[in-house]
CSV table of C-alpha atoms and ligand atoms in Angstrom, one decimal:
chain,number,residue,atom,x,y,z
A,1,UNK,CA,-15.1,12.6,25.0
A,2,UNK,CA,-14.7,11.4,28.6
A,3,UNK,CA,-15.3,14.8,30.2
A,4,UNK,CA,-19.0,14.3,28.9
A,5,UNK,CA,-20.3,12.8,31.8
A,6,UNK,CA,-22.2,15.6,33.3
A,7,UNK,CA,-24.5,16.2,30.5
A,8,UNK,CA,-27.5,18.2,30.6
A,9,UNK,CA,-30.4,18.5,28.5
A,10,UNK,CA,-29.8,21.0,26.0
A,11,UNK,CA,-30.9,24.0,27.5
A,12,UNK,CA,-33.7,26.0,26.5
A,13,UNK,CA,-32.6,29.1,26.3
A,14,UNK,CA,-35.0,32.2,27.0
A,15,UNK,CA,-35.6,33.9,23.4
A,16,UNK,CA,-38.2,36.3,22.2
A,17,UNK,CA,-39.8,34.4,20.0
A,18,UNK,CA,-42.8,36.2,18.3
A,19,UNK,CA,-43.3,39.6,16.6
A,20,UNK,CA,-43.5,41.7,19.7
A,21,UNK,CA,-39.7,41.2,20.5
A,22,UNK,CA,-39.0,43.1,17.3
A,23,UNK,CA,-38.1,41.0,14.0
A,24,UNK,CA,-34.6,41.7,14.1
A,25,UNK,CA,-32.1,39.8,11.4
A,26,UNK,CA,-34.4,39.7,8.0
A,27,UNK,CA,-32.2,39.9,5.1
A,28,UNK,CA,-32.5,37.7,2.4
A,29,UNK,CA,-36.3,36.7,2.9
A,30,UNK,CA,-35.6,35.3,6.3
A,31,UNK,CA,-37.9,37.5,8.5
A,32,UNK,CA,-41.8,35.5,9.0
A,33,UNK,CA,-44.0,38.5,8.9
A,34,UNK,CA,-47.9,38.4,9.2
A,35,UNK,CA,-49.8,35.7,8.3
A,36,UNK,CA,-52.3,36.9,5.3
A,37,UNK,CA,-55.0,34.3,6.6
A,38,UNK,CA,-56.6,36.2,10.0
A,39,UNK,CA,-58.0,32.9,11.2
A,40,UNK,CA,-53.7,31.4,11.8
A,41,UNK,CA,-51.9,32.4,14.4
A,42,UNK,CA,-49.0,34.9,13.3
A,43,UNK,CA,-46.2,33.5,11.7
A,44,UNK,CA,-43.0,33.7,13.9
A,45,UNK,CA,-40.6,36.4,13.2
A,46,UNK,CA,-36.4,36.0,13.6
A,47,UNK,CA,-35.6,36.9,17.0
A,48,UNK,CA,-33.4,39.7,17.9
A,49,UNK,CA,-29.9,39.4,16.7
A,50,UNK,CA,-29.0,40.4,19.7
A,51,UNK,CA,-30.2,37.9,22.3
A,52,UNK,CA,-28.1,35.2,20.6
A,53,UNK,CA,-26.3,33.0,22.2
A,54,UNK,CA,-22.3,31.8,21.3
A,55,UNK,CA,-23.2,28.8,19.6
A,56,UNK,CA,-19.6,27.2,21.5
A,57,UNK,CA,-21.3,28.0,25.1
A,58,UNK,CA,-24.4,25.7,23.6
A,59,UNK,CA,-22.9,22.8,22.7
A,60,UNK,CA,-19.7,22.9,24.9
A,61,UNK,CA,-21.3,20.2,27.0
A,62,UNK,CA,-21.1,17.8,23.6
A,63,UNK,CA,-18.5,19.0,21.0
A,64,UNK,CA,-16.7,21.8,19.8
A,65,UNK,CA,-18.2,24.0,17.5
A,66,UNK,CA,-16.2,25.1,14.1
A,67,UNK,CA,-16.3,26.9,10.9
A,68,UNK,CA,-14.0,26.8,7.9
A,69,UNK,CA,-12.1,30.1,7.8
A,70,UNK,CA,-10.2,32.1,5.2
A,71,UNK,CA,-7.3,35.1,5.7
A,72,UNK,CA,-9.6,37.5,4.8
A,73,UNK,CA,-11.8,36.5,7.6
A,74,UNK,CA,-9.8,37.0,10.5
A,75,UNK,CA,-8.9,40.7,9.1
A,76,UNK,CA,-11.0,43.4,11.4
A,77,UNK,CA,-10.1,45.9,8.7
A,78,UNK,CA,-11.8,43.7,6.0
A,79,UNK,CA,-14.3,41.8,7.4
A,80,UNK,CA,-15.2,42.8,10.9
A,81,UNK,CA,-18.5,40.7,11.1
A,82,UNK,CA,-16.2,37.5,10.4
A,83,UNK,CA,-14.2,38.7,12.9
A,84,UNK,CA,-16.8,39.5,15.3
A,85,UNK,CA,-18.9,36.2,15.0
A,86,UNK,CA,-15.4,33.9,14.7
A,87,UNK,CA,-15.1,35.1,18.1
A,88,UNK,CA,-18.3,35.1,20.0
A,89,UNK,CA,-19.7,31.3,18.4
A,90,UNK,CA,-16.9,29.7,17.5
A,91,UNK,CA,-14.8,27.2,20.2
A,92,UNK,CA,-12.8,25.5,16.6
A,93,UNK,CA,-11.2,26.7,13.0
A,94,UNK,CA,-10.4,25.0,10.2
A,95,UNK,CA,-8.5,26.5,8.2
A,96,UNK,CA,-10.3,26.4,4.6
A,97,UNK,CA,-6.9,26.4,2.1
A,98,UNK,CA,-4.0,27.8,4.0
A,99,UNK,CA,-2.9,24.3,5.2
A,100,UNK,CA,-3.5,22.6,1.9
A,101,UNK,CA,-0.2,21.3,0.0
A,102,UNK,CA,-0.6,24.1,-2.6
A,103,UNK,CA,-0.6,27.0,-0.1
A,104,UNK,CA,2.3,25.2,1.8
A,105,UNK,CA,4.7,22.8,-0.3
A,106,UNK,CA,6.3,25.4,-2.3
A,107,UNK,CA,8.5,22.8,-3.9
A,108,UNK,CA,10.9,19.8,-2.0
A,109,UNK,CA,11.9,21.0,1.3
A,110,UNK,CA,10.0,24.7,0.3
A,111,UNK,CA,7.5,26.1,2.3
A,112,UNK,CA,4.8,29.1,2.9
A,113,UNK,CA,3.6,28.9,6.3
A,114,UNK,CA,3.0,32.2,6.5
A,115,UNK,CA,-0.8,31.6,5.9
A,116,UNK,CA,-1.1,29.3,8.2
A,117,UNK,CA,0.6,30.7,11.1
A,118,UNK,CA,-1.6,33.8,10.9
A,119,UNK,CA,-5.0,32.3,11.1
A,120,UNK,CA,-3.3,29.8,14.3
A,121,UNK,CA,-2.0,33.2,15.6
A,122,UNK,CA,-5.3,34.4,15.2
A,123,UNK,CA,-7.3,31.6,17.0
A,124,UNK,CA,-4.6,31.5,19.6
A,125,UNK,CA,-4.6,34.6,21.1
A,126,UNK,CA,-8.8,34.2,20.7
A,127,UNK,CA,-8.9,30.8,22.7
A,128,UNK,CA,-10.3,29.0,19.5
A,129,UNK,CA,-8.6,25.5,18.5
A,130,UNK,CA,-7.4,24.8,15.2
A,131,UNK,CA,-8.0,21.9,13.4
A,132,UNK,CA,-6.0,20.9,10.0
A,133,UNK,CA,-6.8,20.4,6.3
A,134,UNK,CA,-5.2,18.3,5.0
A,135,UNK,CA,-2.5,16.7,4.1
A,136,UNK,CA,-3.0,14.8,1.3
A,137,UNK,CA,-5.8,15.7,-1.6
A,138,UNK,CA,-5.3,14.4,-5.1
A,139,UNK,CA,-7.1,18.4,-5.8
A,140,UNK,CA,-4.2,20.4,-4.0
A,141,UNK,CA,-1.1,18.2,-4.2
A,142,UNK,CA,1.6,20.2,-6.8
A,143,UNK,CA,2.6,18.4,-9.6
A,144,UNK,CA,6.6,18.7,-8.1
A,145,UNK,CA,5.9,16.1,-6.2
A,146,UNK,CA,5.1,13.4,-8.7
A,147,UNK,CA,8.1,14.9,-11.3
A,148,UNK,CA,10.7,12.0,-11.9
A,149,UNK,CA,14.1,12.9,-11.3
A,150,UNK,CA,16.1,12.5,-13.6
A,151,UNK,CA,12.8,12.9,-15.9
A,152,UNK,CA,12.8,9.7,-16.9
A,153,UNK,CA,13.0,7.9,-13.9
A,154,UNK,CA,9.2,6.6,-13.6
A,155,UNK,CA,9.8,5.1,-17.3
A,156,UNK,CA,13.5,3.6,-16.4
A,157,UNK,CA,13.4,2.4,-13.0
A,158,UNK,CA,9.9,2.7,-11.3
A,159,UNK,CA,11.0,1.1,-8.4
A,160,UNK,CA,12.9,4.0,-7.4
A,161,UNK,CA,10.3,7.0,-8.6
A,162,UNK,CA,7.7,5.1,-6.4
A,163,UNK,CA,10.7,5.4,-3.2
A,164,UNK,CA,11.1,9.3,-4.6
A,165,UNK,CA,7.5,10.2,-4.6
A,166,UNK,CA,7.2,8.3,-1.3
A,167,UNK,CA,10.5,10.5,0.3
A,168,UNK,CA,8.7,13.9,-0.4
A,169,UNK,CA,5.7,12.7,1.2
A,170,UNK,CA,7.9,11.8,4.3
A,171,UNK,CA,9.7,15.0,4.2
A,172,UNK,CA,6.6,17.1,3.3
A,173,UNK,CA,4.4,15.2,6.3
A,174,UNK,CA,7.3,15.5,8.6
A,175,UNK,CA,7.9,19.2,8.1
A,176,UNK,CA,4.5,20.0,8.2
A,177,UNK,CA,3.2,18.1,11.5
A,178,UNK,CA,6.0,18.8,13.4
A,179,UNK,CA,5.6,22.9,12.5
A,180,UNK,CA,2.4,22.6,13.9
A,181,UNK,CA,3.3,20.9,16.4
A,182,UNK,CA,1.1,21.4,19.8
A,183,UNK,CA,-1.2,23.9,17.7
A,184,UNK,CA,-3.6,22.1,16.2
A,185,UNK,CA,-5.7,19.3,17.4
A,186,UNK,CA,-6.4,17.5,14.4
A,187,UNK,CA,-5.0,16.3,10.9
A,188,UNK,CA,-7.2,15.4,7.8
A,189,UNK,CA,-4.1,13.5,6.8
A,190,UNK,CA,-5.8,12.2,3.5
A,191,UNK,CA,-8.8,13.8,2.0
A,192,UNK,CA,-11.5,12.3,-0.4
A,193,UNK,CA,-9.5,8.5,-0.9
A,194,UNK,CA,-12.5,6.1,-1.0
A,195,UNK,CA,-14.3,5.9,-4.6
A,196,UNK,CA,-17.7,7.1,-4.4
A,197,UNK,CA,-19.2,4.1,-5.7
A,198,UNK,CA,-19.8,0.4,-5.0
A,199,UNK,CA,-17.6,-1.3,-8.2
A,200,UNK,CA,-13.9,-0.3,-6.1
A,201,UNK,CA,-13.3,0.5,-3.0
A,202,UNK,CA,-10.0,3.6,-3.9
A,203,UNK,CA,-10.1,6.7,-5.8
A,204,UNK,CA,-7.6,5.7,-8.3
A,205,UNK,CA,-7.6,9.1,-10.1
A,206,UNK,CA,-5.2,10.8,-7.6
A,207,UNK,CA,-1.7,11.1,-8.5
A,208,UNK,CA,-0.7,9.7,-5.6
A,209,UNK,CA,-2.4,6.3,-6.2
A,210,UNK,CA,-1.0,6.1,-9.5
A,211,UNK,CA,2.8,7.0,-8.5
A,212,UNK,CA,2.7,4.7,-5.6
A,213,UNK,CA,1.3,2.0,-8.2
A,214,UNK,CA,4.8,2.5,-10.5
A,215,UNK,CA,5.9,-0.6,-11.3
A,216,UNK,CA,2.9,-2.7,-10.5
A,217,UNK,CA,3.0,-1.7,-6.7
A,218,UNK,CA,0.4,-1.4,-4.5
A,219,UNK,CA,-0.8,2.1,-5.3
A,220,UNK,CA,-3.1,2.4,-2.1
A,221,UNK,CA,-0.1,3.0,0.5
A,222,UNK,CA,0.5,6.2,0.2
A,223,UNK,CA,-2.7,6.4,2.6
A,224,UNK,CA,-0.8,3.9,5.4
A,225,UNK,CA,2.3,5.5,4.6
A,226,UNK,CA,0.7,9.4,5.4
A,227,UNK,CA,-0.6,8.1,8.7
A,228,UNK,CA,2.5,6.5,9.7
A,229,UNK,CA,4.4,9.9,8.8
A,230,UNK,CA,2.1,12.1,10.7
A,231,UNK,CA,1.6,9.9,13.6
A,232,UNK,CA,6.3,9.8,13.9
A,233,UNK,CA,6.0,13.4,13.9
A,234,UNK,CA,3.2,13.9,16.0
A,235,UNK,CA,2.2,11.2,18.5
A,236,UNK,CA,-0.5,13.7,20.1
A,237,UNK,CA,-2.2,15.0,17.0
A,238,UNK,CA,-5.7,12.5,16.3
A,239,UNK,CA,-5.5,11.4,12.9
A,240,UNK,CA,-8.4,11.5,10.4
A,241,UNK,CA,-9.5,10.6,7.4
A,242,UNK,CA,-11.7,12.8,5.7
A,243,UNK,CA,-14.1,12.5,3.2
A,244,UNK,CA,-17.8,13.6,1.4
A,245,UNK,CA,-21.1,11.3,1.2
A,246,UNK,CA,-20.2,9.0,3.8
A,247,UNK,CA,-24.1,9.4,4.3
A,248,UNK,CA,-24.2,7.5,0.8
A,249,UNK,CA,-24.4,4.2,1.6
A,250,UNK,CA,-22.2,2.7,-1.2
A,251,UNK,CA,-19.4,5.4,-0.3
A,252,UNK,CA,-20.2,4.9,3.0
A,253,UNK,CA,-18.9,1.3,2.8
A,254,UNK,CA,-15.9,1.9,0.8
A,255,UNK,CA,-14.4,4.7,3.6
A,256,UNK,CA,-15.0,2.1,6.1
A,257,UNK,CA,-13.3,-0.9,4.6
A,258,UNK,CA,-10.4,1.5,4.0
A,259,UNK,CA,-10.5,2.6,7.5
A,260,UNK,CA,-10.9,-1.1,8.7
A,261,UNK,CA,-8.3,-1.9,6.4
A,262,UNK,CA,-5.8,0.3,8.2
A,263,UNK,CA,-7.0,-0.9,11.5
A,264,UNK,CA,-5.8,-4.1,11.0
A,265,UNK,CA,-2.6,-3.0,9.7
A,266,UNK,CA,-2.4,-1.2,13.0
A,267,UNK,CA,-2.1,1.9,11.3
A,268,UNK,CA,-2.3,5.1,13.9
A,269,UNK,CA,-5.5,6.6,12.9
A,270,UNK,CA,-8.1,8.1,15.0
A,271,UNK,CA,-10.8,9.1,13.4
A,272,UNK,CA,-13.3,9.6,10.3
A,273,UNK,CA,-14.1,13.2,9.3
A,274,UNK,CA,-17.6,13.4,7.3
A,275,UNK,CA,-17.9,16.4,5.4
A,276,UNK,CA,-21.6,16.4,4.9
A,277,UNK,CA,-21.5,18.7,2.0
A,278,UNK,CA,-25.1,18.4,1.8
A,279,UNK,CA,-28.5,20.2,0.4
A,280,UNK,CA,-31.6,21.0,2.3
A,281,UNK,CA,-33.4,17.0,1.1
A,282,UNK,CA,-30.6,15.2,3.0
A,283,UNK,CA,-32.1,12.3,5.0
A,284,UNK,CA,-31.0,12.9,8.5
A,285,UNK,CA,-30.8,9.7,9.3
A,286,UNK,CA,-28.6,8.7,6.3
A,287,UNK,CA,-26.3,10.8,8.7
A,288,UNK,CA,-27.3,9.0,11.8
A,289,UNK,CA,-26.2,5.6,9.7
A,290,UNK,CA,-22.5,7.1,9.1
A,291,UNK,CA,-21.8,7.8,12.5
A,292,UNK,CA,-23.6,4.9,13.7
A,293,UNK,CA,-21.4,2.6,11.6
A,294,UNK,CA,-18.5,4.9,12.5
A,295,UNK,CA,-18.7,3.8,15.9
A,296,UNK,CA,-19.3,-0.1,15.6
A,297,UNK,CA,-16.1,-0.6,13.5
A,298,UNK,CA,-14.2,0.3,16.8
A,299,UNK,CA,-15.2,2.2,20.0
A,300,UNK,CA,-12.2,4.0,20.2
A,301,UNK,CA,-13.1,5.6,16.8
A,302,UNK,CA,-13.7,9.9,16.8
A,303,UNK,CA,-16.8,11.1,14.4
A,304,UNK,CA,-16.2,14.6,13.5
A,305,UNK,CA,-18.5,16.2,11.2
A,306,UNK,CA,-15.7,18.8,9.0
A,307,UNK,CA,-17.4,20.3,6.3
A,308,UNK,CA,-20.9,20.6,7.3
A,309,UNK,CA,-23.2,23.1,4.7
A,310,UNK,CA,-26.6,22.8,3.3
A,311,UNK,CA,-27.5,24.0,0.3
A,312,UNK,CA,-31.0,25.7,-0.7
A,313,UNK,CA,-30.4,23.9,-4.1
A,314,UNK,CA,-30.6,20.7,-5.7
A,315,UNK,CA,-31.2,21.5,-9.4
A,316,UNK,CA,-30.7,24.6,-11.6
A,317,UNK,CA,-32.8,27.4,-9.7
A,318,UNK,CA,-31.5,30.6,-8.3
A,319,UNK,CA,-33.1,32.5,-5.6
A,320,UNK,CA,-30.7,35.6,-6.6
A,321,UNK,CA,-30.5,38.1,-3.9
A,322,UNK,CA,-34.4,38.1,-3.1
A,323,UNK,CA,-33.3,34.9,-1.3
A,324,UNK,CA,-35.8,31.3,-1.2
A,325,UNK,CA,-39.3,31.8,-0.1
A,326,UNK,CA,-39.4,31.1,3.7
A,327,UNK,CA,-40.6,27.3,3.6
A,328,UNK,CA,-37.2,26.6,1.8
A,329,UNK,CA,-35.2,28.4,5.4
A,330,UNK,CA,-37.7,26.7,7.9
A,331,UNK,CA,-36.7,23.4,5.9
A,332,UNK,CA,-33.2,23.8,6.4
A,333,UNK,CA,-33.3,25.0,9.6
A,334,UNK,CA,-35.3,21.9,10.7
A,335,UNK,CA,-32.4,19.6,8.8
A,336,UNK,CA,-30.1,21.4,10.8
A,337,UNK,CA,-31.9,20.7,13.8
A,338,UNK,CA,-32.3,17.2,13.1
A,339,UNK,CA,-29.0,16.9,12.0
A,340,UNK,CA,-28.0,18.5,15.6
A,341,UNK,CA,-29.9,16.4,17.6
A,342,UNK,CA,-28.3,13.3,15.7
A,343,UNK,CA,-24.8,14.9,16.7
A,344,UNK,CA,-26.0,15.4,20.3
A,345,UNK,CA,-26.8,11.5,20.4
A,346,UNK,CA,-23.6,10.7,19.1
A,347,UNK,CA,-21.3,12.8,21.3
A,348,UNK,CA,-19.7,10.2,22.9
A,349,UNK,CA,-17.8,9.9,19.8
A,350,UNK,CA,-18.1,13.3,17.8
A,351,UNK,CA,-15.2,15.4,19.0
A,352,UNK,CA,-16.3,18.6,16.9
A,353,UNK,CA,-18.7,19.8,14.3
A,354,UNK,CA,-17.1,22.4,11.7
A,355,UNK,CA,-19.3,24.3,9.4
A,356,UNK,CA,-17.7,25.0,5.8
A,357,UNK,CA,-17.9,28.8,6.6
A,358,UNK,CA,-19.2,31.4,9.1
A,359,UNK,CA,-21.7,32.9,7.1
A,360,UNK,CA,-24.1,32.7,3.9
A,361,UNK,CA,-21.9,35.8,2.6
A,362,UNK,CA,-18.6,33.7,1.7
A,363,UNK,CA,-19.3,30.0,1.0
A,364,UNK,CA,-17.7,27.9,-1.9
A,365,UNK,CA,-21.4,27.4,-2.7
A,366,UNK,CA,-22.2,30.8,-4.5
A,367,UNK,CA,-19.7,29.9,-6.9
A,368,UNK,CA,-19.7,25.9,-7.1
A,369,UNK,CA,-21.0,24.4,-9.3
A,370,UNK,CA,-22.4,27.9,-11.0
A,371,UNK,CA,-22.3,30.9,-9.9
A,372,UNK,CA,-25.2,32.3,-7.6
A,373,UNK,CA,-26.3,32.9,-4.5
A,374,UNK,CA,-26.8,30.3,-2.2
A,375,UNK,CA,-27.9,30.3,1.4
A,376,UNK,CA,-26.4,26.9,2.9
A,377,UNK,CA,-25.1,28.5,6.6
A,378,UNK,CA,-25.9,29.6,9.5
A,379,UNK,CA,-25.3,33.2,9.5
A,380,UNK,CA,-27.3,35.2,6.8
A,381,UNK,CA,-25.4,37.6,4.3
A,382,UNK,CA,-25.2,40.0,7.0
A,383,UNK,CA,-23.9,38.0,9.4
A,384,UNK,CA,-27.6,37.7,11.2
A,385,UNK,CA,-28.6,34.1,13.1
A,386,UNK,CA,-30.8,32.1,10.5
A,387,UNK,CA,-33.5,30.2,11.4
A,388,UNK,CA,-31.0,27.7,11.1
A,389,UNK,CA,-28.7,29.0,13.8
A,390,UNK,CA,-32.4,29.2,16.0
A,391,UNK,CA,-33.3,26.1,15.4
A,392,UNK,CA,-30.3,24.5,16.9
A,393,UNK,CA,-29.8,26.6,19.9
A,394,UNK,CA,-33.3,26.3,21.1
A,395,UNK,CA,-35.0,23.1,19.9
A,396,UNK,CA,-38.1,24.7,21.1
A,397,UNK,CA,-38.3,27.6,19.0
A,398,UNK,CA,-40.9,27.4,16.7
A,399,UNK,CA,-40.1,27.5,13.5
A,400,UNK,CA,-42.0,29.4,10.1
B,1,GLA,C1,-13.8,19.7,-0.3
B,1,GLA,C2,-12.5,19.9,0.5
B,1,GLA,C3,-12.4,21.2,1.2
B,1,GLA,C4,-13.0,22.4,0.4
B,1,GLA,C5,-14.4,22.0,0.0
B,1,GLA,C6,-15.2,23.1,-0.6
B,1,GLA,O1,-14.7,19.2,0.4
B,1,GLA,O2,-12.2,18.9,1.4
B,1,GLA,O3,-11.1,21.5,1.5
B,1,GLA,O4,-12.2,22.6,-0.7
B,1,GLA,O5,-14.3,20.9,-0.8
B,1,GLA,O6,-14.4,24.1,-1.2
């Protein structure tokens, strides 16, 4: 964030904006066609694939620019638009599972890196910089780590199954940071630890809160402890915690006194990582808020948004393949825009902004929390710019 000096406005880039440059893109309802009413003007049509611009050129002068990624996606013999748009717009990768505790912790002192290493090998040799999810999530952590040995140990001494579950997060952290060593620029060392609502401040529902709470122990340290492991194996790596509906105000308060609270321990962490797993009636400036109060807890504090999607939904409909009338895309695409210019203001302390997938064609979101087809990205089914993708590129472009 200190190179950002020499900022310039965002810069308007030069599109065709109206029919007559050819309504490239459609797919899924997205083209904006004639107006039926003769009296309006036309309504504007997608521009032309084609005269897009690499979304990491746009915003290099704020923040890198990222999108969740799976093996299939890096793959040109399975997915070649992935492929194709992973290296024109993207400057950062996350990878979506492959460095998640049950692709890599086989068992004590086992491990599959072979996922992993493949998508860094990937973003390596295409200049794109990898940032890593996550260390600790009460969803992906296998049960081997929380098994007493002997099997009764948690019942007959839980002293000492508290200091075993707390070894094989050392050895697991340790191994893990210090293979990835100088590859990745980021850690989500825990994931989803703050309760999302205002009667306690701690999910207590993870396994690792309730080993680390054998014996009447304090079961929050396993979050101090996972910071203070990644940070010995990796002084260099910035250190996150990451976590959804920080734009809720209630959750919002309960990440922040757990990040406060590790402040003052003097706990090596450098960030907050907001997911913003979101639909299209987020309030922007609920958004605005979480960054805001990210950066008045301490100056020296990194906003990264991690998980950023936007669903067409919020209740029970399904647009199917047909896709949502237009309205619904032109009110995404001005949230995203919104939600850009917020991150623009904020640069000084957002480091990157990481979409949960490249494309509307492979999101979590077409089969959580029912199965249909959502629409929450910036790339269309086809791998064609949104109005979404337009809308943040050129804040000028006039939108359906
Ligand atoms: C959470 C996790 C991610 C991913 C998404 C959606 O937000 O942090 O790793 O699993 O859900 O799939």
């Amino acid at each position: 964030m200190n190179n950002k000096r020499l900022k310039t406005p965002i810069i308007a880039l030069a599109f065709c904006l109206f029919a007559a440059c050819g309504g490239g893109g459609g797919g899924g309802g997205t083209s904006g066609g004639k107006n039926s009413n003769p009296n309006l003007p036309p309504a504007p049509s997608l521009p032309d694939p084609s005269s897009a611009p690499a979304l990491k050129t746009v915003f290099a002068p704020y923040f890198k620019i990222g999108a969740a990624v799976e093996l299939n996606q890096i793959d040109p013999s399975t997915d070649p638009a992935d492929v194709a748009l992973l290296k024109k717009h993207y400057s950062s990768m996350t990878a979506a599972n492959a460095l998640k505790a049950d692709t890599i912790g086989v068992g004590p002192g086992q491990y599959n890196f072979t996922p992993a290493d493949d998508l860094i090998a990937f973003a390596q040799s295409n200049g794109i910089a990898v940032r890593a999810h996550t260390l600790v999530w009460h969803v992906t952590s296998p049960t081997w780590f929380f098994t007493p040995d002997p099997a009764d140990l948690d019942k007959t001494d839980p002293a000492a199954y508290r200091a075993q579950v707390r070894q094989r997060l050392k050895t697991y952290i340790t191994d893990v940071v210090t293979h990835f060593k100088g590859k990745v620029y980021a850690w989500d060392v825990v994931n989803e630890v703050a309760n999302n609502t205002a009667d306690s401040v701690y999910r207590t529902d993870s396994p690792w809160y309730q080993a680390y709470s054998a014996g009447g122990a304090d079961g929050t340290e396993y979050i101090e402890d996972a910071f203070r492991f990644a940070h010995d194996a990796d002084p260099d790596v910035k250190l996150f915690l990451n976590d959804f509906g920080t734009e809720w105000p209630d959750k919002r308060k309960n990440v922040l006194a757990i990040v406060q609270d590790l402040i003052n321990k003097g706990v090596p962490i450098n960030g907050v990582g907001h997911q913003i797993h979101s639909n299209i009636f987020l309030q922007a400036s609920d958004v605005d808020a979480a960054l805001t109060a990210v950066e008045q807890m301490s100056s020296g504090l990194i906003n990264e948004i991690t998980e950023l999607d936007l669903s067409v939904y919020n209740d029970g409909s399904n647009y199917g393949l047909t896709g949502p009338p237009i309205a619904t895309l032109s009110k995404q695409a001005k949230l995203y825009r919104d939600l850009f210019s917020i991150f623009i203001k904020h640069d000084a302390s957002i480091d990157a902004v990481t979409t949960w997938g490249i494309s509307d064609a492979q999101t979590w979101l077409n089969s959580f929390s029912v199965i249909r087809i959502d629409r929450p990205l910036l790339f269309d089914r086809d791998g064609n710019p949104k109005w979404a993708f337009w809308a943040i590129v050129d804040p000028t472009i006039v939108l359906p």
